[in-house]
Coordinates of C-alpha atoms in Angstrom, one line a residue:
M1 CA 120.2 128.5 114.4
N2 CA 120.3 126.7 110.7
V3 CA 118.1 123.8 109.8
R4 CA 120.2 121.2 110.9
E5 CA 120.7 122.4 114.2
K6 CA 117.0 123.0 114.6
I7 CA 116.5 119.3 113.4
D8 CA 118.9 118.1 116.2
S9 CA 117.6 120.5 118.9
I10 CA 113.9 118.7 118.1
M11 CA 115.0 115.1 117.8
G12 CA 118.1 114.9 120.1
P13 CA 118.4 113.1 123.5
S14 CA 117.2 116.3 125.1
G15 CA 115.2 117.8 122.5
V16 CA 111.6 118.7 122.3
I17 CA 110.3 115.5 121.5
A18 CA 112.2 113.6 124.1
D19 CA 110.1 115.9 126.4
C20 CA 107.2 115.1 124.9
I21 CA 107.4 111.2 124.7
E22 CA 107.7 108.9 127.9
D23 CA 110.7 106.5 127.3
Y24 CA 111.8 108.3 124.4
E25 CA 114.6 106.4 122.4
H26 CA 116.8 108.8 120.8
R27 CA 118.3 107.5 117.4
L28 CA 121.0 108.9 115.5
Q29 CA 119.6 107.4 112.3
Q30 CA 116.5 109.3 112.8
I31 CA 118.3 112.6 112.7
K32 CA 120.5 111.7 109.8
M33 CA 117.1 110.8 107.8
A34 CA 115.4 114.2 108.6
H35 CA 118.8 115.8 107.4
H36 CA 118.8 113.9 104.1
V37 CA 114.9 114.6 103.5
Y38 CA 115.4 118.2 104.2
D39 CA 118.4 118.4 101.9
A40 CA 116.3 116.7 99.2
L41 CA 113.3 119.0 99.6
N42 CA 115.3 122.1 99.6
S43 CA 117.6 121.4 96.7
G44 CA 115.1 119.5 94.4
D45 CA 117.1 116.2 94.3
R46 CA 115.9 112.5 94.3
L47 CA 116.7 110.8 97.4
I48 CA 116.4 106.9 98.0
V49 CA 116.8 106.1 101.8
E50 CA 116.4 102.6 103.3
A51 CA 115.3 103.3 107.2
P52 CA 115.3 99.9 108.8
T53 CA 112.4 99.1 111.4
G54 CA 112.9 101.0 114.5
T55 CA 114.5 104.1 112.9
G56 CA 111.2 106.4 113.4
K57 CA 111.2 107.3 109.6
T58 CA 107.7 108.7 109.8
L59 CA 108.7 111.5 112.3
A60 CA 112.0 112.3 110.5
Y61 CA 110.1 113.0 107.3
L62 CA 107.1 114.9 108.8
I63 CA 109.6 117.4 110.5
A64 CA 111.8 117.5 107.6
T65 CA 108.5 118.6 105.4
A66 CA 107.4 121.2 108.0
L67 CA 111.1 122.8 108.0
S68 CA 111.2 122.7 104.3
R69 CA 107.9 125.0 103.8
K70 CA 107.4 123.1 100.6
R71 CA 103.8 121.9 99.4
V72 CA 104.4 118.1 99.8
V73 CA 102.2 115.0 99.0
I74 CA 103.3 111.9 101.1
S75 CA 102.1 108.6 99.5
T76 CA 101.7 105.4 101.3
G77 CA 101.1 101.8 100.2
A78 CA 98.7 101.0 102.9
K79 CA 95.4 102.5 104.0
N80 CA 96.6 101.9 107.9
L81 CA 99.6 103.9 107.5
Q82 CA 97.8 106.8 105.6
E83 CA 95.5 107.0 108.5
Q84 CA 98.1 106.8 111.3
L85 CA 99.8 109.6 109.5
F86 CA 96.8 111.8 109.4
Y87 CA 95.0 110.9 112.5
K88 CA 98.2 110.4 114.8
D89 CA 101.5 111.4 113.5
I90 CA 100.6 114.8 112.2
P91 CA 98.4 115.8 115.2
F92 CA 101.4 115.1 117.3
V93 CA 103.5 117.2 115.2
R94 CA 100.9 120.0 115.0
E95 CA 100.6 119.9 118.9
H96 CA 104.2 120.0 120.1
L97 CA 106.3 121.3 117.1
F98 CA 104.4 123.2 114.2
Q99 CA 101.1 124.5 115.2
K100 CA 100.1 125.7 111.6
F101 CA 101.2 122.5 109.9
N102 CA 98.0 121.9 107.9
A103 CA 97.4 118.6 106.1
A104 CA 94.7 117.0 104.3
L105 CA 93.8 113.3 103.7
L106 CA 93.0 112.4 100.0
K107 CA 91.1 108.9 99.2
G108 CA 90.2 107.7 95.7
R109 CA 86.7 108.4 94.2
G110 CA 85.4 105.0 94.9
N111 CA 85.2 105.8 98.7
F112 CA 82.8 108.5 98.2
V113 CA 79.0 108.6 97.4
C114 CA 78.3 110.5 94.0
H115 CA 74.9 112.7 94.4
L116 CA 73.9 111.9 90.8
R117 CA 74.5 108.2 90.9
F118 CA 72.8 107.9 94.1
K119 CA 69.6 109.8 93.0
N120 CA 69.4 107.9 89.5
F121 CA 69.9 104.6 91.8
V122 CA 67.0 105.0 93.9
R123 CA 64.7 105.6 91.2
Q124 CA 65.3 102.2 89.9
P125 CA 64.7 100.0 92.8
S126 CA 64.6 96.7 90.5
L127 CA 68.3 97.2 90.2
Y128 CA 68.7 95.7 93.9
S129 CA 67.4 92.4 95.4
T130 CA 65.2 92.1 98.2
E131 CA 68.1 90.9 100.0
A132 CA 69.9 94.2 99.9
E133 CA 66.9 96.2 101.0
K134 CA 68.1 96.3 104.5
Q135 CA 71.3 97.6 103.2
M136 CA 69.8 100.1 101.0
Q137 CA 67.7 101.4 103.8
Q138 CA 70.9 101.8 106.1
I139 CA 72.5 103.7 103.2
V140 CA 69.6 105.9 102.6
Q141 CA 69.8 107.0 106.2
W142 CA 73.3 107.7 106.0
Y143 CA 73.1 109.8 102.9
A144 CA 70.5 112.1 104.5
K145 CA 73.2 112.5 107.5
T146 CA 76.1 112.8 105.5
N147 CA 74.5 115.2 103.2
R148 CA 74.0 117.6 106.2
S149 CA 77.2 117.3 108.0
G150 CA 79.3 114.4 106.7
E151 CA 82.1 114.0 103.9
G152 CA 80.2 111.3 101.9
D153 CA 82.9 108.7 102.9
R154 CA 81.7 105.1 103.0
A155 CA 84.0 104.8 106.2
E156 CA 81.3 106.5 107.8
I157 CA 79.3 103.6 107.4
T158 CA 81.0 101.1 109.9
D159 CA 79.5 97.7 108.9
L160 CA 79.1 98.1 105.2
P161 CA 80.4 94.9 103.3
D162 CA 83.5 95.4 101.2
D163 CA 81.9 93.8 98.4
S164 CA 78.7 95.8 98.6
Q165 CA 76.8 95.8 95.1
I166 CA 74.8 98.7 96.1
W167 CA 77.9 100.9 96.9
S168 CA 79.2 100.1 93.5
E169 CA 76.3 101.4 91.9
I170 CA 76.2 104.9 93.9
C171 CA 80.0 105.7 94.3
S172 CA 81.8 108.1 92.2
T173 CA 83.6 106.9 89.3
A174 CA 86.0 108.5 86.9
E175 CA 83.8 106.7 84.0
T176 CA 80.6 108.3 85.0
C177 CA 81.8 111.7 86.3
I178 CA 80.6 114.7 84.1
G179 CA 82.8 117.1 86.1
K180 CA 81.6 121.0 86.1
K181 CA 78.4 120.0 83.9
C182 CA 77.0 117.9 86.8
P183 CA 74.2 119.7 88.9
D184 CA 75.5 118.7 92.0
Y185 CA 79.0 119.9 91.3
D186 CA 78.9 122.5 93.8
R187 CA 78.1 120.0 96.5
C188 CA 80.2 117.1 95.4
F189 CA 82.3 115.3 98.1
I190 CA 85.2 115.0 95.6
Q191 CA 85.1 118.6 95.0
K192 CA 85.3 119.4 98.8
M193 CA 87.8 116.9 99.5
K194 CA 90.0 118.9 97.0
A195 CA 89.1 122.1 98.3
R196 CA 90.2 121.1 101.9
A197 CA 93.7 119.8 100.1
A198 CA 94.1 122.8 98.1
V199 CA 94.9 125.1 101.3
A200 CA 97.0 122.5 103.0
D201 CA 101.0 122.3 103.5
I202 CA 100.8 118.3 103.3
M203 CA 98.5 116.0 101.2
I204 CA 98.2 112.3 102.3
V205 CA 97.5 109.8 99.4
N206 CA 98.2 106.4 98.9
H207 CA 100.0 105.0 95.8
S208 CA 96.9 103.9 94.0
L209 CA 95.7 107.6 94.1
L210 CA 99.1 108.9 93.2
V211 CA 99.3 106.6 89.8
S212 CA 95.6 107.7 89.2
D213 CA 96.3 111.4 89.4
L214 CA 99.5 110.5 87.0
K215 CA 97.0 109.3 84.3
V216 CA 94.5 111.9 84.7
K217 CA 97.1 114.7 84.2
A218 CA 98.6 112.9 81.4
S219 CA 95.1 112.6 79.5
G220 CA 94.5 116.3 79.9
Y221 CA 91.5 116.0 81.9
G222 CA 92.3 117.8 85.1
E223 CA 93.9 116.5 88.3
V224 CA 93.1 114.1 91.3
I225 CA 95.3 115.6 93.8
P226 CA 96.1 119.3 93.7
R227 CA 99.4 120.8 92.4
Y228 CA 102.2 120.1 94.9
E229 CA 106.2 120.8 94.6
A230 CA 107.6 117.5 96.4
L231 CA 106.8 114.1 96.9
I232 CA 107.7 111.4 99.4
I233 CA 106.7 107.8 98.4
D234 CA 106.8 105.8 102.0
E235 CA 106.5 102.0 101.8
A236 CA 108.2 102.5 98.2
H237 CA 109.1 98.7 98.1
R238 CA 105.4 98.4 97.3
F239 CA 105.1 101.1 94.7
E240 CA 106.1 99.0 91.4
E241 CA 103.6 96.5 92.3
I242 CA 100.6 99.0 93.0
A243 CA 101.5 101.4 90.2
T244 CA 101.7 98.6 87.8
K245 CA 98.3 97.3 88.8
N246 CA 96.7 101.0 88.5
L247 CA 98.0 101.5 85.1
G248 CA 96.7 98.5 83.9
F249 CA 93.0 97.6 83.5
Q250 CA 90.3 94.8 84.2
I251 CA 87.3 93.9 82.0
S252 CA 84.6 91.7 83.4
L253 CA 81.2 90.6 82.0
F254 CA 79.6 92.5 84.7
R255 CA 81.3 95.8 83.6
I256 CA 80.1 95.5 80.1
I257 CA 76.6 94.6 80.9
R258 CA 76.4 97.6 83.3
Y259 CA 77.7 99.9 80.3
C260 CA 75.0 98.3 78.3
R261 CA 72.4 99.2 81.0
D262 CA 73.7 102.8 81.5
L263 CA 73.5 103.2 78.0
R264 CA 70.1 102.1 77.5
A265 CA 68.9 104.1 80.6
K266 CA 70.3 107.4 79.1
L267 CA 69.1 106.8 75.6
A268 CA 65.5 106.4 77.0
E269 CA 65.3 109.9 77.8
Q270 CA 66.2 110.9 74.2
K271 CA 63.4 111.9 72.0
I272 CA 64.7 110.7 68.9
D273 CA 64.9 107.5 67.1
T274 CA 67.8 105.1 68.8
R275 CA 66.6 101.8 67.5
K276 CA 69.9 101.0 65.7
I277 CA 71.9 102.0 68.7
L278 CA 69.6 99.7 70.9
S279 CA 70.2 96.9 68.3
N280 CA 73.9 97.4 68.7
I281 CA 73.9 97.2 72.4
S282 CA 72.0 93.8 72.2
D283 CA 74.8 92.6 69.8
L284 CA 77.4 93.9 72.7
E285 CA 75.7 91.9 75.3
E286 CA 75.4 88.8 73.1
F287 CA 79.3 88.9 71.9
A288 CA 80.5 89.6 75.5
R289 CA 78.5 86.6 76.9
R290 CA 80.0 84.6 74.0
L291 CA 83.6 85.9 74.9
F292 CA 83.6 85.2 78.3
S293 CA 81.9 81.5 78.1
F294 CA 85.1 80.6 76.2
F295 CA 86.9 81.0 79.8
D296 CA 84.3 79.2 81.9
D297 CA 86.8 76.4 82.8
V298 CA 89.9 78.6 83.8
V299 CA 90.8 78.2 87.5
G300 CA 93.1 80.7 89.0
S301 CA 94.9 83.1 86.6
K302 CA 96.1 82.0 83.1
T303 CA 98.5 84.1 80.8
L304 CA 96.8 84.7 77.5
D305 CA 99.0 83.7 74.3
S306 CA 98.3 83.3 70.5
N307 CA 97.2 79.7 71.0
L308 CA 93.6 80.3 71.2
K309 CA 90.5 79.0 69.4
P310 CA 89.8 80.7 66.2
A311 CA 86.1 81.4 67.4
I312 CA 87.7 83.5 70.3
W313 CA 89.5 85.8 67.9
E314 CA 86.4 85.9 65.9
T315 CA 84.5 87.1 68.8
V316 CA 87.0 89.5 70.0
R317 CA 86.9 91.1 66.6
L318 CA 83.0 91.1 66.7
L319 CA 83.1 92.7 70.2
S320 CA 85.6 95.5 69.5
S321 CA 83.7 96.4 66.2
R322 CA 80.4 96.7 68.0
F323 CA 81.8 99.0 70.6
E324 CA 83.6 101.2 68.1
T325 CA 80.3 101.5 66.0
T326 CA 78.5 102.1 69.4
S327 CA 80.6 104.8 70.2
S328 CA 80.4 106.6 66.7
M329 CA 76.4 106.2 66.9
V330 CA 76.3 108.0 70.3
L331 CA 78.8 110.7 69.8
N332 CA 76.8 111.8 66.6
L333 CA 73.6 112.0 68.2
P334 CA 71.9 115.8 67.9
D335 CA 72.0 118.0 71.1
L336 CA 74.4 115.4 72.8
P337 CA 74.2 115.7 76.8
E338 CA 77.1 115.3 78.7
E339 CA 76.3 111.9 80.2
L340 CA 75.8 110.3 76.6
R341 CA 79.1 111.9 75.5
L342 CA 80.9 110.1 78.5
L343 CA 79.0 106.8 77.5
G344 CA 80.4 107.0 73.7
K345 CA 83.6 107.6 75.3
R346 CA 83.6 104.7 77.5
A347 CA 82.6 102.6 74.1
T348 CA 85.7 103.4 72.9
E349 CA 87.9 103.1 75.9
L350 CA 86.6 99.6 76.3
A351 CA 87.2 98.7 72.5
T352 CA 90.8 99.7 73.1
E353 CA 91.1 97.8 76.2
I354 CA 90.0 94.4 74.7
Q355 CA 92.4 95.0 71.7
T356 CA 95.0 95.4 74.1
V357 CA 94.3 92.2 76.1
F358 CA 94.1 90.1 72.7
D359 CA 97.0 91.9 71.1
M360 CA 99.6 89.0 71.2
N361 CA 102.7 90.6 69.9
S362 CA 106.0 89.4 71.0
D363 CA 107.5 92.5 72.6
Y364 CA 105.8 91.7 76.1
N365 CA 104.8 95.3 76.5
Y366 CA 101.7 94.1 78.5
A367 CA 101.1 91.0 80.5
C368 CA 97.8 89.8 79.4
W369 CA 95.8 87.3 81.5
V370 CA 92.4 85.9 82.4
E371 CA 91.7 85.1 86.1
R372 CA 88.8 83.6 87.9
K373 CA 88.2 84.8 91.7
E374 CA 85.2 82.7 92.9
R375 CA 82.4 82.9 90.4
N376 CA 84.0 86.1 88.7
V377 CA 86.1 85.9 85.5
T378 CA 88.1 89.1 84.7
L379 CA 90.3 89.8 81.4
N380 CA 93.2 91.7 82.6
A381 CA 96.3 93.6 81.0
A382 CA 99.1 95.5 82.9
P383 CA 102.4 97.2 81.6
V384 CA 105.3 95.1 82.3
E385 CA 107.8 98.0 82.6
I386 CA 106.6 101.1 84.3
G387 CA 109.7 103.1 84.3
D388 CA 109.6 105.1 81.3
V389 CA 106.2 106.2 82.6
L390 CA 107.5 107.3 85.7
V391 CA 110.1 109.4 84.3
T392 CA 107.8 111.5 81.7
Q393 CA 104.8 111.4 83.9
L394 CA 106.3 112.0 87.5
Y395 CA 110.1 112.4 87.7
E396 CA 109.9 115.3 84.8
K397 CA 107.1 117.0 86.7
I398 CA 108.4 117.1 90.3
E399 CA 111.9 118.0 91.1
S400 CA 111.9 116.7 94.6
C401 CA 111.2 112.9 95.1
V402 CA 112.0 111.2 98.2
F403 CA 111.6 107.2 98.2
T404 CA 111.9 105.1 101.5
S405 CA 111.1 102.1 103.3
A406 CA 112.7 99.5 105.7
T407 CA 113.3 97.3 102.7
L408 CA 114.8 98.7 99.6
S409 CA 118.3 97.5 99.3
T410 CA 119.4 93.9 98.0
G411 CA 123.4 92.8 98.3
G412 CA 124.1 96.3 99.8
N413 CA 122.8 98.7 96.8
F414 CA 119.7 100.0 95.4
D415 CA 120.4 98.8 91.8
Y416 CA 117.3 96.7 91.7
F417 CA 115.1 99.2 93.1
K418 CA 116.4 101.9 90.8
A419 CA 116.0 99.6 87.7
R420 CA 112.5 98.8 88.3
L421 CA 111.1 102.4 88.9
G422 CA 113.4 104.0 86.2
L423 CA 115.5 105.9 88.6
N424 CA 118.7 104.9 86.8
M425 CA 117.5 107.5 84.0
G426 CA 118.2 110.9 84.3
P427 CA 119.9 112.9 87.4
K428 CA 121.5 110.3 89.8
P429 CA 119.6 110.1 93.0
T430 CA 121.2 110.5 96.5
E431 CA 121.3 106.8 98.1
V432 CA 121.4 106.2 101.8
I433 CA 121.0 102.7 103.7
L434 CA 120.9 103.7 107.5
D435 CA 122.2 101.3 110.1
S436 CA 119.5 99.5 112.0
P437 CA 119.2 100.7 115.6
F438 CA 118.7 97.3 116.9
D439 CA 121.2 94.7 117.6
Y440 CA 120.0 91.6 115.6
S441 CA 123.3 89.5 116.9
L442 CA 121.5 89.5 120.3
Q443 CA 117.9 90.1 119.7
T444 CA 117.5 87.3 116.9
L445 CA 118.3 83.9 115.6
L446 CA 118.0 82.5 112.2
Y447 CA 117.4 78.9 112.3
I448 CA 117.4 76.7 109.2
P449 CA 116.8 72.8 110.2
Q450 CA 119.0 70.4 108.7
S451 CA 116.8 67.4 107.4
M452 CA 114.6 69.7 105.3
P453 CA 114.3 68.4 101.7
D454 CA 114.0 70.8 98.6
P455 CA 111.0 72.8 98.6
S456 CA 109.9 71.0 95.4
S457 CA 110.1 67.6 97.2
H458 CA 107.1 65.2 97.6
N459 CA 107.9 65.0 101.3
F460 CA 108.5 68.7 102.0
V461 CA 105.2 69.4 103.6
N462 CA 105.4 66.4 106.3
T463 CA 108.8 67.3 107.0
M464 CA 108.1 71.0 107.5
A465 CA 105.0 70.0 109.7
H466 CA 107.5 68.2 112.2
H467 CA 110.2 70.9 112.2
V468 CA 107.2 73.6 112.8
E469 CA 105.9 71.4 115.6
E470 CA 109.2 71.3 117.3
I471 CA 109.5 75.0 116.9
L472 CA 106.3 76.2 118.3
N473 CA 106.7 73.8 121.2
A474 CA 110.1 75.6 121.7
T475 CA 108.5 79.1 121.4
K476 CA 105.6 78.2 123.3
G477 CA 103.4 79.2 120.2
R478 CA 103.6 83.3 119.8
A479 CA 104.3 82.6 116.0
F480 CA 103.4 83.6 112.6
V481 CA 103.9 80.7 110.1
L482 CA 104.0 82.1 106.8
F483 CA 103.5 80.4 103.4
T484 CA 104.3 81.3 99.6
S485 CA 101.2 79.3 98.9
Y486 CA 97.7 78.4 100.1
K487 CA 98.4 74.6 99.1
N488 CA 101.2 74.6 101.7
M489 CA 99.5 76.4 104.4
D490 CA 96.4 74.3 104.2
A491 CA 98.3 71.2 104.6
V492 CA 100.5 72.0 107.1
F493 CA 97.6 73.4 109.0
N494 CA 95.6 70.1 108.7
L495 CA 98.8 68.2 109.9
L496 CA 99.2 70.0 113.1
Q497 CA 95.7 71.2 114.1
D498 CA 95.2 68.0 116.4
R499 CA 98.9 67.9 117.3
L500 CA 99.4 71.4 119.0
E501 CA 98.0 72.8 122.3
F502 CA 98.2 76.5 121.2
P503 CA 95.4 78.4 119.8
M504 CA 95.7 78.0 116.1
L505 CA 94.5 80.7 113.8
I506 CA 94.4 80.2 109.7
Q507 CA 94.1 83.1 106.9
G508 CA 90.6 83.0 105.3
S509 CA 88.5 81.8 108.6
K510 CA 88.0 85.5 109.8
P511 CA 88.6 89.1 108.3
K512 CA 92.3 90.1 108.6
T513 CA 91.7 92.7 111.0
A514 CA 89.8 90.4 113.4
L515 CA 92.5 87.6 113.0
L516 CA 95.4 90.1 114.0
E517 CA 93.3 91.3 116.8
E518 CA 92.8 87.8 118.1
F519 CA 96.3 87.1 117.6
R520 CA 97.4 90.0 119.7
V521 CA 95.0 89.4 122.7
T522 CA 95.4 85.3 122.8
D523 CA 98.3 84.0 124.7
G524 CA 100.3 81.7 122.6
A525 CA 98.4 81.8 119.6
V526 CA 100.0 80.7 116.2
L527 CA 98.8 82.4 112.7
F528 CA 99.1 80.3 109.6
A529 CA 99.0 82.8 106.7
T530 CA 100.3 83.7 103.5
S531 CA 102.0 86.7 101.7
S532 CA 99.4 89.4 102.5
F533 CA 100.7 89.1 106.4
W534 CA 104.4 89.4 105.2
E535 CA 104.3 93.1 105.7
G536 CA 102.2 96.3 107.0
I537 CA 101.7 94.0 110.4
D538 CA 102.6 95.5 113.8
V539 CA 102.5 93.1 116.7
K540 CA 104.7 94.5 119.6
G541 CA 105.9 92.6 122.6
E542 CA 106.2 88.9 123.0
S543 CA 102.9 88.0 121.2
L544 CA 105.1 87.6 118.2
S545 CA 108.2 85.9 118.9
C546 CA 108.7 83.7 116.0
V547 CA 108.3 83.9 112.4
I548 CA 108.6 80.6 110.4
I549 CA 108.7 80.8 106.6
D550 CA 108.2 77.8 104.4
R551 CA 110.6 78.6 101.3
L552 CA 112.3 81.6 100.1
P553 CA 109.8 83.6 98.9
F554 CA 110.5 83.8 95.0
A555 CA 107.3 85.0 92.9
P556 CA 105.7 82.1 91.2
P557 CA 107.3 82.3 87.7
G558 CA 104.0 81.4 86.3
D559 CA 102.3 84.7 87.6
P560 CA 101.4 86.6 84.3
I561 CA 103.1 89.8 85.3
V562 CA 106.3 87.9 86.6
F563 CA 106.3 85.5 83.3
S564 CA 106.0 88.7 80.9
R565 CA 108.9 90.4 82.7
I566 CA 111.3 87.4 82.5
E567 CA 110.3 86.9 78.9
R568 CA 110.9 90.4 78.1
M569 CA 114.2 90.6 79.8
K570 CA 115.5 87.5 78.1
K571 CA 114.3 89.1 74.8
Y572 CA 116.4 92.2 75.1
G573 CA 119.4 90.3 76.8
A574 CA 119.1 90.7 80.1
E575 CA 119.7 88.1 82.8
P576 CA 116.3 87.9 84.9
F577 CA 117.1 85.6 87.7
F578 CA 119.8 87.6 89.3
S579 CA 118.6 91.1 88.4
Y580 CA 114.9 90.6 88.9
Q581 CA 113.8 87.3 90.8
V582 CA 116.5 87.1 93.4
P583 CA 116.2 90.9 94.4
M584 CA 112.4 90.8 94.7
A585 CA 112.5 87.7 96.8
V586 CA 115.3 89.2 99.0
I587 CA 113.3 92.2 99.7
A588 CA 110.2 90.0 100.5
L589 CA 112.3 87.7 103.1
K590 CA 113.3 90.9 104.8
Q591 CA 109.7 92.2 105.1
G592 CA 109.3 88.7 107.0
M593 CA 112.0 89.5 109.2
G594 CA 110.5 93.3 109.9
R595 CA 107.5 91.7 111.5
L596 CA 109.8 90.1 114.2
I597 CA 111.6 93.0 115.7
R598 CA 110.0 96.4 116.2
T599 CA 111.8 97.8 119.4
R600 CA 115.2 97.2 121.4
S601 CA 113.4 95.0 123.9
D602 CA 112.0 92.5 121.2
R603 CA 113.6 89.2 120.7
G604 CA 112.6 86.6 118.1
A605 CA 113.5 83.7 116.1
L606 CA 113.3 83.7 112.2
C607 CA 113.1 80.1 111.0
L608 CA 113.4 79.2 107.4
M609 CA 112.2 75.8 106.1
D610 CA 114.7 76.2 103.0
Q611 CA 118.2 75.1 102.8
R612 CA 119.0 76.6 99.6
I613 CA 119.8 80.0 101.5
L614 CA 123.0 77.9 102.6
T615 CA 123.3 75.6 99.4
K616 CA 122.9 78.0 96.5
N617 CA 125.3 80.5 95.3
Y618 CA 122.5 83.1 95.6
G619 CA 122.0 82.3 99.2
K620 CA 124.5 84.9 100.3
I621 CA 122.9 87.6 99.0
F622 CA 119.8 86.8 101.2
L623 CA 121.9 86.4 104.4
Q624 CA 123.7 89.3 103.7
S625 CA 120.1 91.4 104.2
L626 CA 119.4 89.6 107.2
H627 CA 121.4 92.1 109.5
N628 CA 124.0 89.3 110.6
S629 CA 121.5 87.2 112.5
P630 CA 123.4 84.4 114.2
I631 CA 122.7 81.1 112.3
S632 CA 121.5 78.0 113.9
R633 CA 120.8 74.2 112.6
N634 CA 120.1 73.0 116.1
I635 CA 116.6 73.0 117.5
K636 CA 118.3 73.2 121.0
D637 CA 119.4 76.6 120.2
I638 CA 115.7 77.7 119.9
R639 CA 115.3 76.2 123.5
V640 CA 118.1 78.2 124.8
F641 CA 117.3 81.1 123.1
F642 CA 114.0 81.5 124.4
N643 CA 114.8 80.2 128.1

């Protein structure tokens, strides 16, 4: 029996999986995908495969991976899929199909406690406030337990806040890790994780960790992920966004002050005169505070350009110069211990990052911006294009690369996706767009109200609120109302909260997981949310029967990265609207549709409050991507559809 026959015998209508899963739905698309993934892994090719919702792509590539006998990394965009793979899907494959299918789950450094940083921190109780004393006691008790029998993973502390300042002081970081010179190297939780991964057939990572591995390997300082033969990137529509973020960097006043604090602490252990370095550290703190004070009035994010005050340029020069001087002084100390060598290197890196943020060249190689989130201000830089980096650091190193998602194509092709990820360079990838297993002509309705004004109109919000009220009364709630801006979300919610009888939930009132759980268990609930709820959300059954979207989800042109990409395209003669902005919006809209139909028994309406999909010449590209859903302009059709 050849491999294709083996796949058919496993996944066919009377195959092994059908015997294991009650009400198993046999899908030709799933078998076809498994064939393509196996062929790519076996031949060393690149493969792009769009597998619409309901295909069963996860099981398809897991079975293909097991049959390939290759050492494979699977990278996901979101933590929930990473955990679903490791704790649910792979155990199923192991139990029913391949008993020796060995897998390891890899997480980023920041998820694990560092023995050395923990011990240093508890010796300095002044570093944490009395309000954090209870949290510190909890962490100390957990540390003793995980040291004996745990994995050092913060996930073992069930109620630790995401923004815990104590955790940021004790977790492992690339900046502070001294590697094999660490006295705790043999019992390091990171090394134990890598040891488990080194003997696994398959390693489950996320996109952030995958990109971190590329950076570390490119630097020549080891590796984050043990060597592998092939790569499957799931949720590939998010890969560019996440890779761009992780190939960039962020500077905050807190980061600089913490660096100065760490350096002072280590210098205090030296038995030589360090007064000149300490004086330099004081200058660093003074110039850093001065630099960030120039941006006290920033709201949201603001692209940095050459029109900055002369005083800012002078402060940048002084701060960068002091970091370079500090680095030189530290690295020239006698009998330099490893931790101080790393601190000297960190000073050089900070100087380079500051120079990059304020390098106002006209090539748009980096998007540079200042951003405020609550009380925290950060200076940011991110590469505008990542294709060249992926070619040299990924595609040329790994033969087999599989990219898959439910939403990769626009206008019936992968041109946009290939251009963004550098897949139009080098060997031509195999391209597969699978048919949807669902009948969207029967299961869905696309409703576009007749009287909606342009989204930029002054009466857009009021008119939208009127139509949303009509729609929700017809659907009896059971809806997501999704917005491209918080401003519109809050305005429509405030207009409707006293006019609707349905339970109304809004993003920001509770943590995301708590909101979703409340939505799932509450009859007729309506959730008002923004882009973070457009994808990766799985609500089965009738609880979610309608998705209302305020406007075509074009990325804001003022977003620093989007702005820099558009300007770079213009500079080099490319047309950014149809080659970049429209395809990106099409994929986002397809993600919205993906929240609605998850099984063959689901029925639902996608309601778009934006008539441009019908009146603009680019609208047909959006419509082409919505699986031929019937279009209605009459609210009566919504009532009939749900009755």
